[in-house]
Amino acid sequence: MKKILLYSGGMDSWLIDKIWKPDEKVYVNMHTRYSEQEMKKLKLRNENITILDFPLGQFEREDKIIPLRNLYLTMLICNYTGNEDVDICLGATAGDRVLDKSFNFVEKVNDLLNYLYSPQWWIPAGKKIRVNIDFKDKTKSDLLDMYLKAGGTLEEAFNKSFSCYEPDEEGHECWSCKPCFRKFVTFADKGFTFSEDVLKKVIPYISKEIIPQIKSGTYGRGISEESLILSVYEKYKDFDTV
Ligand SMILES: [Zn+2]
């Protein structure tokens, strides 16, 4: 079976690539509001990624949700791989709450796709498909541990992974958006040393945007993540300029 990772360009998919070792990484350019920035960053990093064009961005909602996204994408990869059997990793992780990255979805989509690709006149041998969410129970921190255990370094993971929603013109991370802050917390927890530049941006963001949510009980990602954020903030609070 050919292993294909649906690559989003974010930190999770960067780590899953190093751990799962797919035969091919596929980034689907859906022409969303962030596609151009993502494409720019992928090109800057010069990684070996196949880019497929599929303009689902036309159905993108204000909240960035594209309904049925992973149903379309798994179908797309089936067509892209022709008659070859394929194992498709959706790159879902513990933070994902959408239903098209759930175990239920995977079971149903595997059932449907394998049915449609069962042996018939146009494909006499049929095609086997396995859509997987093998990393669904892993947090960013778990993925980073797995990557380090496999011989990776914190420096490489920090410098080469990328999650930012609002990068600047040259593709630098803003360090004051949700994915940037979550990446920061994950690395802080592992004892990574940050530049002052990063700390001066991310600590005020945490203080202004995240801590009030934790204090009012609306952050909603569980007590262990919340206490980790608070302890990381405590460690670096001298950089809080608010
Ligand atoms: Zn950012």
Short mmCIF file of C-alpha atoms and ligand atoms in Angstrom, two decimals:
data_model
loop_
_atom_site.label_atom_id
_atom_site.label_comp_id
_atom_site.label_asym_id
_atom_site.label_seq_id
_atom_site.Cartn_x
_atom_site.Cartn_y
_atom_site.Cartn_z
CA MET A 1 0.00 0.00 0.00
CA LYS A 2 1.22 3.42 -0.87
CA LYS A 3 1.32 5.67 2.22
CA ILE A 4 0.06 9.18 1.64
CA LEU A 5 0.00 11.90 4.27
CA LEU A 6 -2.42 14.76 3.75
CA TYR A 7 -0.04 17.56 4.59
CA SER A 8 -1.40 20.79 6.02
CA GLY A 9 1.93 22.48 6.53
CA GLY A 10 1.30 22.88 10.28
CA MET A 11 3.40 21.62 13.15
CA ASP A 12 1.35 18.44 13.63
CA SER A 13 1.70 17.31 10.03
CA TRP A 14 5.39 18.19 10.03
CA LEU A 15 5.91 15.88 13.04
CA ILE A 16 3.64 13.11 11.72
CA ASP A 17 5.66 13.08 8.49
CA LYS A 18 8.86 12.41 10.45
CA ILE A 19 7.21 9.69 12.57
CA TRP A 20 4.90 7.90 10.09
CA LYS A 21 7.28 8.26 7.12
CA PRO A 22 4.81 8.37 4.21
CA ASP A 23 5.82 7.56 0.64
CA GLU A 24 4.40 10.88 -0.42
CA LYS A 25 3.16 14.06 1.21
CA VAL A 26 0.27 15.78 -0.50
CA TYR A 27 -0.73 19.37 0.14
CA VAL A 28 -4.10 20.22 -1.34
CA ASN A 29 -4.34 23.82 -2.42
CA MET A 30 -7.99 24.48 -1.61
CA HIS A 31 -7.68 28.20 -2.35
CA THR A 32 -8.78 29.21 1.12
CA ARG A 33 -7.94 32.55 2.71
CA TYR A 34 -4.62 31.15 3.94
CA SER A 35 -3.62 28.98 0.98
CA GLU A 36 -1.34 31.58 -0.53
CA GLN A 37 0.61 32.05 2.68
CA GLU A 38 0.82 28.29 3.21
CA MET A 39 2.02 27.71 -0.34
CA LYS A 40 4.65 30.42 0.05
CA LYS A 41 5.93 28.83 3.23
CA LEU A 42 6.00 25.34 1.70
CA LYS A 43 8.03 26.69 -1.19
CA LEU A 44 10.41 28.52 1.15
CA ARG A 45 11.06 25.30 3.01
CA ASN A 46 11.73 23.53 -0.23
CA GLU A 47 10.34 20.22 0.98
CA ASN A 48 9.35 17.42 -1.29
CA ILE A 49 5.59 17.87 -1.37
CA THR A 50 3.07 17.12 -4.08
CA ILE A 51 0.60 19.93 -4.56
CA LEU A 52 -2.88 19.17 -5.86
CA ASP A 53 -5.29 21.89 -6.82
CA PHE A 54 -8.84 21.52 -5.51
CA PRO A 55 -10.71 24.79 -4.92
CA LEU A 56 -12.82 23.90 -1.88
CA GLY A 57 -12.10 27.38 -0.57
CA GLN A 58 -15.24 28.54 -2.38
CA PHE A 59 -17.18 26.75 0.37
CA GLU A 60 -15.09 28.07 3.27
CA ARG A 61 -17.18 29.57 6.05
CA GLU A 62 -16.33 32.62 8.14
CA ASP A 63 -15.04 30.32 10.90
CA LYS A 64 -12.66 28.64 8.38
CA ILE A 65 -14.65 25.39 8.43
CA ILE A 66 -15.17 23.70 5.07
CA PRO A 67 -17.98 21.18 5.59
CA LEU A 68 -17.13 17.66 4.37
CA ARG A 69 -13.49 18.67 3.85
CA ASN A 70 -11.95 15.30 4.65
CA LEU A 71 -14.58 13.41 2.70
CA TYR A 72 -13.60 15.37 -0.42
CA LEU A 73 -9.89 15.03 0.30
CA THR A 74 -9.96 11.25 0.80
CA MET A 75 -11.89 10.86 -2.46
CA LEU A 76 -9.37 13.13 -4.17
CA ILE A 77 -6.43 11.00 -2.98
CA CYS A 78 -8.18 7.83 -4.18
CA ASN A 79 -8.44 9.27 -7.67
CA TYR A 80 -4.93 10.70 -7.51
CA THR A 81 -3.41 7.27 -6.74
CA GLY A 82 -5.21 5.52 -9.61
CA ASN A 83 -5.44 1.74 -9.27
CA GLU A 84 -2.79 1.51 -6.56
CA ASP A 85 -3.83 0.48 -3.03
CA VAL A 86 -3.52 3.41 -0.68
CA ASP A 87 -3.16 4.18 3.02
CA ILE A 88 -4.22 7.78 3.66
CA CYS A 89 -3.30 9.51 6.92
CA LEU A 90 -5.55 12.48 7.72
CA GLY A 91 -3.10 13.84 10.28
CA ALA A 92 -5.78 14.15 12.95
CA THR A 93 -4.55 14.74 16.52
CA ALA A 94 -6.04 14.97 20.00
CA GLY A 95 -7.12 18.59 19.54
CA ASP A 96 -9.34 17.84 16.54
CA ARG A 97 -13.02 17.98 17.35
CA VAL A 98 -14.56 18.05 13.87
CA LEU A 99 -16.54 14.96 12.93
CA ASP A 100 -14.69 14.41 9.64
CA LYS A 101 -11.62 13.48 11.70
CA SER A 102 -13.45 11.07 14.02
CA PHE A 103 -13.21 7.27 14.35
CA ASN A 104 -16.80 7.02 13.26
CA PHE A 105 -16.06 8.97 10.07
CA VAL A 106 -13.02 6.82 9.29
CA GLU A 107 -15.04 3.65 9.65
CA LYS A 108 -17.80 4.93 7.39
CA VAL A 109 -15.50 6.40 4.75
CA ASN A 110 -13.41 3.21 4.57
CA ASP A 111 -16.57 1.21 4.14
CA LEU A 112 -17.86 3.49 1.37
CA LEU A 113 -14.60 3.91 -0.55
CA ASN A 114 -13.71 0.21 -0.45
CA TYR A 115 -17.21 -0.60 -1.66
CA LEU A 116 -16.94 1.83 -4.58
CA TYR A 117 -13.49 0.47 -5.46
CA SER A 118 -14.37 -3.21 -5.19
CA PRO A 119 -13.56 -5.33 -8.27
CA GLN A 120 -15.76 -4.45 -11.27
CA TRP A 121 -15.33 -4.13 -15.02
CA TRP A 122 -13.29 -0.89 -14.99
CA ILE A 123 -11.03 -2.03 -12.14
CA PRO A 124 -10.92 -5.86 -12.27
CA ALA A 125 -8.58 -6.27 -9.28
CA GLY A 126 -10.25 -3.58 -7.21
CA LYS A 127 -8.36 -1.12 -5.04
CA LYS A 128 -7.83 -1.35 -1.28
CA ILE A 129 -8.13 1.86 0.69
CA ARG A 130 -7.29 2.54 4.31
CA VAL A 131 -8.06 6.00 5.61
CA ASN A 132 -6.47 6.39 9.04
CA ILE A 133 -6.32 8.71 12.02
CA ASP A 134 -3.54 6.79 13.74
CA PHE A 135 -2.38 9.89 15.65
CA LYS A 136 -5.82 10.91 16.89
CA ASP A 137 -4.99 10.25 20.55
CA LYS A 138 -1.70 12.20 20.40
CA THR A 139 -1.21 15.74 21.64
CA LYS A 140 1.41 18.04 20.12
CA SER A 141 3.58 17.20 23.07
CA ASP A 142 3.21 13.42 22.48
CA LEU A 143 4.11 13.86 18.80
CA LEU A 144 7.16 15.90 19.71
CA ASP A 145 8.24 13.19 22.20
CA MET A 146 7.85 10.50 19.52
CA TYR A 147 9.87 12.57 17.09
CA LEU A 148 12.64 13.18 19.66
CA LYS A 149 12.72 9.50 20.55
CA ALA A 150 13.20 8.69 16.87
CA GLY A 151 16.34 10.85 16.87
CA GLY A 152 14.99 14.30 15.99
CA THR A 153 16.11 17.50 17.69
CA LEU A 154 14.07 20.30 19.28
CA GLU A 155 15.92 22.89 17.20
CA GLU A 156 14.99 21.27 13.92
CA ALA A 157 11.38 20.78 14.93
CA PHE A 158 11.12 24.37 16.12
CA ASN A 159 12.73 25.91 13.06
CA LYS A 160 11.15 23.76 10.38
CA SER A 161 7.60 23.25 11.61
CA PHE A 162 5.11 26.01 10.98
CA SER A 163 1.57 26.65 12.14
CA CYS A 164 0.96 30.40 12.07
CA TYR A 165 -2.37 31.89 10.89
CA GLU A 166 -0.95 35.36 10.26
CA PRO A 167 2.63 35.17 9.00
CA ASP A 168 4.29 38.31 7.61
CA GLU A 169 5.28 38.90 3.98
CA GLU A 170 8.41 36.76 4.25
CA GLY A 171 6.52 33.95 5.95
CA HIS A 172 7.78 34.57 9.50
CA GLU A 173 5.53 33.39 12.30
CA CYS A 174 3.66 36.18 14.11
CA TRP A 175 3.90 34.64 17.63
CA SER A 176 0.59 36.21 18.52
CA CYS A 177 -2.02 33.87 17.10
CA LYS A 178 -3.48 30.69 18.54
CA PRO A 179 -1.34 28.13 16.62
CA CYS A 180 1.84 30.14 17.33
CA PHE A 181 1.04 30.27 21.04
CA ARG A 182 0.28 26.54 21.19
CA LYS A 183 3.55 25.75 19.45
CA PHE A 184 5.33 28.00 21.94
CA VAL A 185 3.77 26.23 24.95
CA THR A 186 4.66 22.78 23.56
CA PHE A 187 8.32 23.75 23.13
CA ALA A 188 8.50 25.64 26.42
CA ASP A 189 7.36 22.48 28.15
CA LYS A 190 10.35 20.61 26.65
CA GLY A 191 12.77 23.27 27.89
CA PHE A 192 13.48 24.92 24.56
CA THR A 193 15.37 28.26 24.66
CA PHE A 194 13.51 31.03 22.82
CA SER A 195 14.79 34.27 21.39
CA GLU A 196 13.71 37.50 23.12
CA ASP A 197 11.93 38.45 19.96
CA VAL A 198 9.60 35.45 20.24
CA LEU A 199 9.00 35.96 23.98
CA LYS A 200 8.15 39.65 23.59
CA LYS A 201 5.38 38.76 21.18
CA VAL A 202 3.96 35.56 22.61
CA ILE A 203 3.89 36.36 26.34
CA PRO A 204 1.72 39.50 25.98
CA TYR A 205 -0.57 37.48 23.68
CA ILE A 206 -0.99 34.76 26.32
CA SER A 207 -1.57 37.35 29.03
CA LYS A 208 -4.17 39.27 26.99
CA GLU A 209 -5.99 36.53 25.06
CA ILE A 210 -5.57 33.21 26.84
CA ILE A 211 -5.23 33.76 30.59
CA PRO A 212 -8.57 35.63 30.86
CA GLN A 213 -10.24 32.64 29.16
CA ILE A 214 -8.60 30.20 31.56
CA LYS A 215 -9.62 32.34 34.54
CA SER A 216 -13.23 32.62 33.42
CA GLY A 217 -13.40 28.89 32.67
CA THR A 218 -14.07 29.29 28.92
CA TYR A 219 -10.75 28.07 27.49
CA GLY A 220 -12.10 24.55 27.33
CA ARG A 221 -9.05 22.39 26.60
CA GLY A 222 -8.81 20.69 29.94
CA ILE A 223 -7.09 21.24 33.23
CA SER A 224 -3.68 19.77 32.31
CA GLU A 225 -3.23 22.02 29.27
CA GLU A 226 -4.44 25.01 31.26
CA SER A 227 -2.06 24.46 34.15
CA LEU A 228 0.79 23.98 31.68
CA ILE A 229 -0.01 27.34 30.05
CA LEU A 230 -0.11 29.05 33.44
CA SER A 231 3.22 27.59 34.54
CA VAL A 232 4.89 28.54 31.24
CA TYR A 233 3.49 32.06 31.60
CA GLU A 234 4.78 32.25 35.17
CA LYS A 235 8.27 31.32 33.99
CA TYR A 236 8.43 34.06 31.33
CA LYS A 237 6.14 36.73 32.76
CA ASP A 238 8.94 39.33 32.78
CA PHE A 239 8.29 39.60 29.06
CA ASP A 240 4.71 40.63 29.64
CA THR A 241 4.56 44.26 28.53
CA VAL A 242 0.80 44.72 28.78
ZN ZN B 1 1.07 33.23 14.29
#
